């Protein structure tokens, strides 16, 4: 027994030092656990530079990534009126309010026209942050208008899906939007205008069973969850665990449901090439013949609003 | 007469038991009178119950095991039915039947979901859960009708498209999506009768028509009430509330502008009187077919497009707050 005892003080982390690193400067990749500098991540379009994990991005970033520069947004004010006065554990109106405040959007989609490698396109991107990017009457109307706008102005259509399917809170009104959008796509098809469907994580339910699967070309981002029934519903039906990779982009590619699985960083170039293929008969002064000749702006060098 | 009674039909059950007990007694004029009056009372009560069904009770009626199904209507409304099998791609799906038949002496194509009644049939029909090949078969047979300018009659009665692994592997979403797009462009008249469960995309995948009719006690929903309750209430037992909230009944669907008309059912539901139910469907079909057949192809296609185009806009499911804005 020692006469003197050394009292050990626990090492306390200096409280002020930790707070000197601002929030959100670093991001940990959920796939490879690499710590990433946020600016680097943004520069690589939110794809992990180490393992190519695709982070989910919002609709505005999607537009910024695909358009050459500025774009014109359409029907931004369309918003749901809660037609069924739906109320589950909390009122649907409150859910709408929360989503509107969180995303700054009135609905789960942005529709815009602008140029992609010089070709003017009608583009719609679903916003997952708005009630899971679900399809309701307003979203269906906005997509339909985007398609009809393309028909009017002879533009190709690109729809970027990121959605949990039809929105339950608007019941069969949501369901029927699948028919409405598909009918508009039938007209686009008969008018021989290109439609490119981009499927991102996740694309499920009524969105997959309508416009997401109807592209002249269906392109998906790697490892995106794409399917009709949810994995849990299928597990309940077959009463066994689903195999690894089931309902992922690569699985769908293997089963013949997708044309391409493309890294986000190459997405725009690929779409540009396919548009050139689809729009060749219509090439006019408005659209350069060689779309690849147009330099591709990086997200940082987006030209100012005209 | 089918005897399976639903829970809420208990008062009728009591009377039916009394009638049964009386019929055991020796036949007398007195007994006949009592039975007659009991029968009338049972009918009255049935009428009252069915006039005030809750949405969840309508779901139970729509799923009633004795409810007339596609093949029951085919047998009673059509002659010379030749079932056409297979999607020419993979298999023949027994959950959807399709074929050529005569309706009032004119050739038509009939297509519909088939759930099956006894256990053996149910398994054979996969409980009416169609797989991708079912939707592809349906479209193939519709194109056959289109080629020879014959109208298409569709009966809808499915819980959903089959949520299994092989469905996903073979692209059930693509099959439904493709049908939605192509059916909007078929030149011939398409008449749809929702006669049981209109289960989400599984129903819609063959339900694009010039006239979408719905039987009085049928339901049409974006998700089964149980599924909705499990997701939104996190409790599948809240299905009664979910059924109410989802607005799945025929009157709701009509009010929302999502169907064209309601086909009335005999007192106590179609399962109580097949012939009366069939006659009412017949009447509605004939009228719809006359109206739609008269149109030119162009008019028909435009009206079909406009009908689905308006869905959601007429019921004011959204508002347009502002016009186009430039931004980037």
PDB file of C-alpha atoms in Angstrom, chain A residues 69-84 86-89 95 137-138 141 144-145 148-149 166-180 182-187 189-190 208-210 213-214 226-229 233-234 237-238 242-243 246-247 251 255 257 303 305, chain B residues 136 161-166 168-174 176-182 184-185 198-202 204 208 220-223 227-228 231-234 238 242 245-247 253 256 258-259 301-302 305-306 308-313 315-328:
ATOM      1  CA  UNK A  69     -27.035  27.516 -66.876  1.00  0.00           C
ATOM      2  CA  UNK A  70     -30.189  29.321 -65.951  1.00  0.00           C
ATOM      3  CA  UNK A  71     -33.585  27.751 -66.324  1.00  0.00           C
ATOM      4  CA  UNK A  72     -37.166  28.850 -66.184  1.00  0.00           C
ATOM      5  CA  UNK A  73     -39.300  27.234 -63.553  1.00  0.00           C
ATOM      6  CA  UNK A  74     -42.953  26.547 -64.348  1.00  0.00           C
ATOM      7  CA  UNK A  75     -46.062  26.115 -62.211  1.00  0.00           C
ATOM      8  CA  UNK A  76     -44.072  26.705 -59.029  1.00  0.00           C
ATOM      9  CA  UNK A  77     -47.204  27.847 -57.237  1.00  0.00           C
ATOM     10  CA  UNK A  78     -49.237  24.664 -57.651  1.00  0.00           C
ATOM     11  CA  UNK A  79     -50.047  23.346 -54.221  1.00  0.00           C
ATOM     12  CA  UNK A  80     -52.319  20.731 -52.679  1.00  0.00           C
ATOM     13  CA  UNK A  81     -55.610  21.728 -51.089  1.00  0.00           C
ATOM     14  CA  UNK A  82     -55.958  18.544 -49.049  1.00  0.00           C
ATOM     15  CA  UNK A  83     -58.954  17.433 -51.130  1.00  0.00           C
ATOM     16  CA  UNK A  84     -59.928  14.525 -48.864  1.00  0.00           C
ATOM     17  CA  UNK A  86     -57.129  13.583 -44.682  1.00  0.00           C
ATOM     18  CA  UNK A  87     -56.200  13.040 -41.098  1.00  0.00           C
ATOM     19  CA  UNK A  88     -54.130  10.137 -39.781  1.00  0.00           C
ATOM     20  CA  UNK A  89     -51.935  10.505 -36.693  1.00  0.00           C
ATOM     21  CA  UNK A  95     -47.512  17.481 -43.125  1.00  0.00           C
ATOM     22  CA  UNK A 137     -52.882  15.580 -57.886  1.00  0.00           C
ATOM     23  CA  UNK A 138     -50.668  18.684 -57.964  1.00  0.00           C
ATOM     24  CA  UNK A 141     -50.720  18.058 -62.955  1.00  0.00           C
ATOM     25  CA  UNK A 144     -48.582  16.585 -67.283  1.00  0.00           C
ATOM     26  CA  UNK A 145     -48.138  20.290 -67.977  1.00  0.00           C
ATOM     27  CA  UNK A 148     -47.766  19.165 -72.760  1.00  0.00           C
ATOM     28  CA  UNK A 149     -45.361  22.122 -72.779  1.00  0.00           C
ATOM     29  CA  UNK A 166     -48.479   7.575 -54.978  1.00  0.00           C
ATOM     30  CA  UNK A 167     -49.408   9.812 -52.040  1.00  0.00           C
ATOM     31  CA  UNK A 168     -51.881   8.003 -49.789  1.00  0.00           C
ATOM     32  CA  UNK A 169     -53.279  11.200 -48.309  1.00  0.00           C
ATOM     33  CA  UNK A 170     -54.980  12.037 -51.604  1.00  0.00           C
ATOM     34  CA  UNK A 171     -56.360   8.534 -52.130  1.00  0.00           C
ATOM     35  CA  UNK A 172     -57.469   7.540 -55.612  1.00  0.00           C
ATOM     36  CA  UNK A 173     -56.839  11.094 -56.838  1.00  0.00           C
ATOM     37  CA  UNK A 174     -53.139  10.233 -56.568  1.00  0.00           C
ATOM     38  CA  UNK A 175     -53.659   6.848 -58.214  1.00  0.00           C
ATOM     39  CA  UNK A 176     -55.306   8.413 -61.263  1.00  0.00           C
ATOM     40  CA  UNK A 177     -52.325  10.691 -61.842  1.00  0.00           C
ATOM     41  CA  UNK A 178     -50.508   7.572 -63.024  1.00  0.00           C
ATOM     42  CA  UNK A 179     -53.053   7.288 -65.826  1.00  0.00           C
ATOM     43  CA  UNK A 180     -53.017  11.009 -66.537  1.00  0.00           C
ATOM     44  CA  UNK A 182     -49.005   8.080 -68.877  1.00  0.00           C
ATOM     45  CA  UNK A 183     -51.643   9.334 -71.326  1.00  0.00           C
ATOM     46  CA  UNK A 184     -49.654  12.528 -71.825  1.00  0.00           C
ATOM     47  CA  UNK A 185     -46.529  10.421 -72.392  1.00  0.00           C
ATOM     48  CA  UNK A 186     -48.437   8.432 -75.019  1.00  0.00           C
ATOM     49  CA  UNK A 187     -48.989  11.671 -76.942  1.00  0.00           C
ATOM     50  CA  UNK A 189     -44.394   9.140 -77.831  1.00  0.00           C
ATOM     51  CA  UNK A 190     -46.649   9.441 -80.871  1.00  0.00           C
ATOM     52  CA  UNK A 208     -42.268   3.192 -61.118  1.00  0.00           C
ATOM     53  CA  UNK A 209     -45.539   1.754 -62.439  1.00  0.00           C
ATOM     54  CA  UNK A 210     -46.136   4.803 -64.597  1.00  0.00           C
ATOM     55  CA  UNK A 213     -40.605   2.977 -66.590  1.00  0.00           C
ATOM     56  CA  UNK A 214     -41.857   4.612 -69.785  1.00  0.00           C
ATOM     57  CA  UNK A 226     -36.170   0.703 -57.778  1.00  0.00           C
ATOM     58  CA  UNK A 227     -39.277  -1.428 -57.593  1.00  0.00           C
ATOM     59  CA  UNK A 228     -43.034  -1.638 -57.475  1.00  0.00           C
ATOM     60  CA  UNK A 229     -43.869  -3.263 -54.148  1.00  0.00           C
ATOM     61  CA  UNK A 233     -44.305  -6.033 -48.388  1.00  0.00           C
ATOM     62  CA  UNK A 234     -42.565  -8.641 -50.549  1.00  0.00           C
ATOM     63  CA  UNK A 237     -45.726 -12.153 -49.012  1.00  0.00           C
ATOM     64  CA  UNK A 238     -42.984 -14.695 -49.590  1.00  0.00           C
ATOM     65  CA  UNK A 242     -34.836 -10.908 -49.865  1.00  0.00           C
ATOM     66  CA  UNK A 243     -31.428 -11.526 -51.457  1.00  0.00           C
ATOM     67  CA  UNK A 246     -32.713  -7.187 -54.868  1.00  0.00           C
ATOM     68  CA  UNK A 247     -34.519  -4.189 -56.441  1.00  0.00           C
ATOM     69  CA  UNK A 251     -30.603  -6.008 -60.496  1.00  0.00           C
ATOM     70  CA  UNK A 255     -33.435  -8.239 -65.623  1.00  0.00           C
ATOM     71  CA  UNK A 257     -35.790  -3.172 -67.120  1.00  0.00           C
ATOM     72  CA  UNK A 303     -23.837  31.644 -65.150  1.00  0.00           C
ATOM     73  CA  UNK A 305     -29.483  34.765 -63.853  1.00  0.00           C
TER      74      UNK A 305
ATOM     75  CA  UNK B 136     -49.077  -8.228 -70.838  1.00  0.00           C
ATOM     76  CA  UNK B 161     -50.698  -6.621 -58.410  1.00  0.00           C
ATOM     77  CA  UNK B 162     -48.756  -9.565 -56.997  1.00  0.00           C
ATOM     78  CA  UNK B 163     -46.094  -8.272 -54.602  1.00  0.00           C
ATOM     79  CA  UNK B 164     -43.663 -11.155 -55.021  1.00  0.00           C
ATOM     80  CA  UNK B 165     -40.096 -11.575 -56.169  1.00  0.00           C
ATOM     81  CA  UNK B 166     -40.889 -12.884 -59.629  1.00  0.00           C
ATOM     82  CA  UNK B 168     -40.357  -7.545 -59.641  1.00  0.00           C
ATOM     83  CA  UNK B 169     -37.926  -9.647 -61.654  1.00  0.00           C
ATOM     84  CA  UNK B 170     -40.207  -9.642 -64.660  1.00  0.00           C
ATOM     85  CA  UNK B 171     -41.079  -5.967 -64.321  1.00  0.00           C
ATOM     86  CA  UNK B 172     -44.618  -5.684 -63.040  1.00  0.00           C
ATOM     87  CA  UNK B 173     -44.184  -1.904 -62.838  1.00  0.00           C
ATOM     88  CA  UNK B 174     -43.189  -1.712 -66.470  1.00  0.00           C
ATOM     89  CA  UNK B 176     -48.608  -1.726 -65.721  1.00  0.00           C
ATOM     90  CA  UNK B 177     -46.982   1.494 -66.927  1.00  0.00           C
ATOM     91  CA  UNK B 178     -46.955   0.293 -70.524  1.00  0.00           C
ATOM     92  CA  UNK B 179     -50.637  -0.657 -70.306  1.00  0.00           C
ATOM     93  CA  UNK B 180     -51.543   2.777 -68.933  1.00  0.00           C
ATOM     94  CA  UNK B 181     -49.812   4.440 -71.844  1.00  0.00           C
ATOM     95  CA  UNK B 182     -51.046   2.126 -74.582  1.00  0.00           C
ATOM     96  CA  UNK B 184     -54.962   5.591 -73.664  1.00  0.00           C
ATOM     97  CA  UNK B 185     -54.294   5.194 -77.390  1.00  0.00           C
ATOM     98  CA  UNK B 198     -60.151  -1.893 -57.313  1.00  0.00           C
ATOM     99  CA  UNK B 199     -56.732  -2.531 -55.847  1.00  0.00           C
ATOM    100  CA  UNK B 200     -54.375   0.294 -56.737  1.00  0.00           C
ATOM    101  CA  UNK B 201     -52.012  -0.064 -59.704  1.00  0.00           C
ATOM    102  CA  UNK B 202     -53.024  -3.694 -60.032  1.00  0.00           C
ATOM    103  CA  UNK B 204     -55.572   0.597 -62.895  1.00  0.00           C
ATOM    104  CA  UNK B 208     -58.205   2.885 -68.606  1.00  0.00           C
ATOM    105  CA  UNK B 220     -61.360   1.573 -55.538  1.00  0.00           C
ATOM    106  CA  UNK B 221     -58.273   2.579 -53.636  1.00  0.00           C
ATOM    107  CA  UNK B 222     -54.683   3.718 -53.945  1.00  0.00           C
ATOM    108  CA  UNK B 223     -53.719   1.274 -51.176  1.00  0.00           C
ATOM    109  CA  UNK B 227     -51.745  -1.252 -45.665  1.00  0.00           C
ATOM    110  CA  UNK B 228     -52.548   2.427 -45.264  1.00  0.00           C
ATOM    111  CA  UNK B 231     -48.009   2.816 -42.680  1.00  0.00           C
ATOM    112  CA  UNK B 232     -49.730   6.004 -41.530  1.00  0.00           C
ATOM    113  CA  UNK B 233     -51.175   4.884 -38.192  1.00  0.00           C
ATOM    114  CA  UNK B 234     -48.459   2.259 -37.651  1.00  0.00           C
ATOM    115  CA  UNK B 238     -56.922   1.109 -37.722  1.00  0.00           C
ATOM    116  CA  UNK B 242     -58.185   4.271 -43.054  1.00  0.00           C
ATOM    117  CA  UNK B 245     -60.208   8.516 -44.802  1.00  0.00           C
ATOM    118  CA  UNK B 246     -59.154   7.131 -48.185  1.00  0.00           C
ATOM    119  CA  UNK B 247     -62.560   7.826 -49.824  1.00  0.00           C
ATOM    120  CA  UNK B 253     -65.206   8.150 -56.423  1.00  0.00           C
ATOM    121  CA  UNK B 256     -64.178  13.149 -56.908  1.00  0.00           C
ATOM    122  CA  UNK B 258     -62.714   9.639 -60.909  1.00  0.00           C
ATOM    123  CA  UNK B 259     -65.442   7.357 -62.276  1.00  0.00           C
ATOM    124  CA  UNK B 301     -59.496   9.346 -77.984  1.00  0.00           C
ATOM    125  CA  UNK B 302     -59.684  13.045 -77.216  1.00  0.00           C
ATOM    126  CA  UNK B 305     -57.554  11.826 -72.759  1.00  0.00           C
ATOM    127  CA  UNK B 306     -59.524  14.789 -71.425  1.00  0.00           C
ATOM    128  CA  UNK B 308     -58.067  11.440 -67.229  1.00  0.00           C
ATOM    129  CA  UNK B 309     -56.439  14.819 -67.864  1.00  0.00           C
ATOM    130  CA  UNK B 310     -59.080  16.514 -65.694  1.00  0.00           C
ATOM    131  CA  UNK B 311     -58.714  14.124 -62.764  1.00  0.00           C
ATOM    132  CA  UNK B 312     -57.620  16.082 -59.755  1.00  0.00           C
ATOM    133  CA  UNK B 313     -58.240  19.432 -61.389  1.00  0.00           C
ATOM    134  CA  UNK B 315     -62.262  18.219 -57.655  1.00  0.00           C
ATOM    135  CA  UNK B 316     -59.905  21.130 -56.871  1.00  0.00           C
ATOM    136  CA  UNK B 317     -57.215  18.899 -55.457  1.00  0.00           C
ATOM    137  CA  UNK B 318     -54.748  21.751 -55.874  1.00  0.00           C
ATOM    138  CA  UNK B 319     -54.594  25.467 -56.461  1.00  0.00           C
ATOM    139  CA  UNK B 320     -52.384  27.481 -58.738  1.00  0.00           C
ATOM    140  CA  UNK B 321     -50.999  30.220 -56.526  1.00  0.00           C
ATOM    141  CA  UNK B 322     -48.768  32.010 -58.981  1.00  0.00           C
ATOM    142  CA  UNK B 323     -47.747  31.870 -62.610  1.00  0.00           C
ATOM    143  CA  UNK B 324     -44.378  31.043 -64.125  1.00  0.00           C
ATOM    144  CA  UNK B 325     -41.322  32.465 -62.471  1.00  0.00           C
ATOM    145  CA  UNK B 326     -37.792  32.634 -63.766  1.00  0.00           C
ATOM    146  CA  UNK B 327     -35.138  31.301 -61.476  1.00  0.00           C
ATOM    147  CA  UNK B 328     -31.956  29.328 -61.374  1.00  0.00           C
TER     148      UNK B 328
END
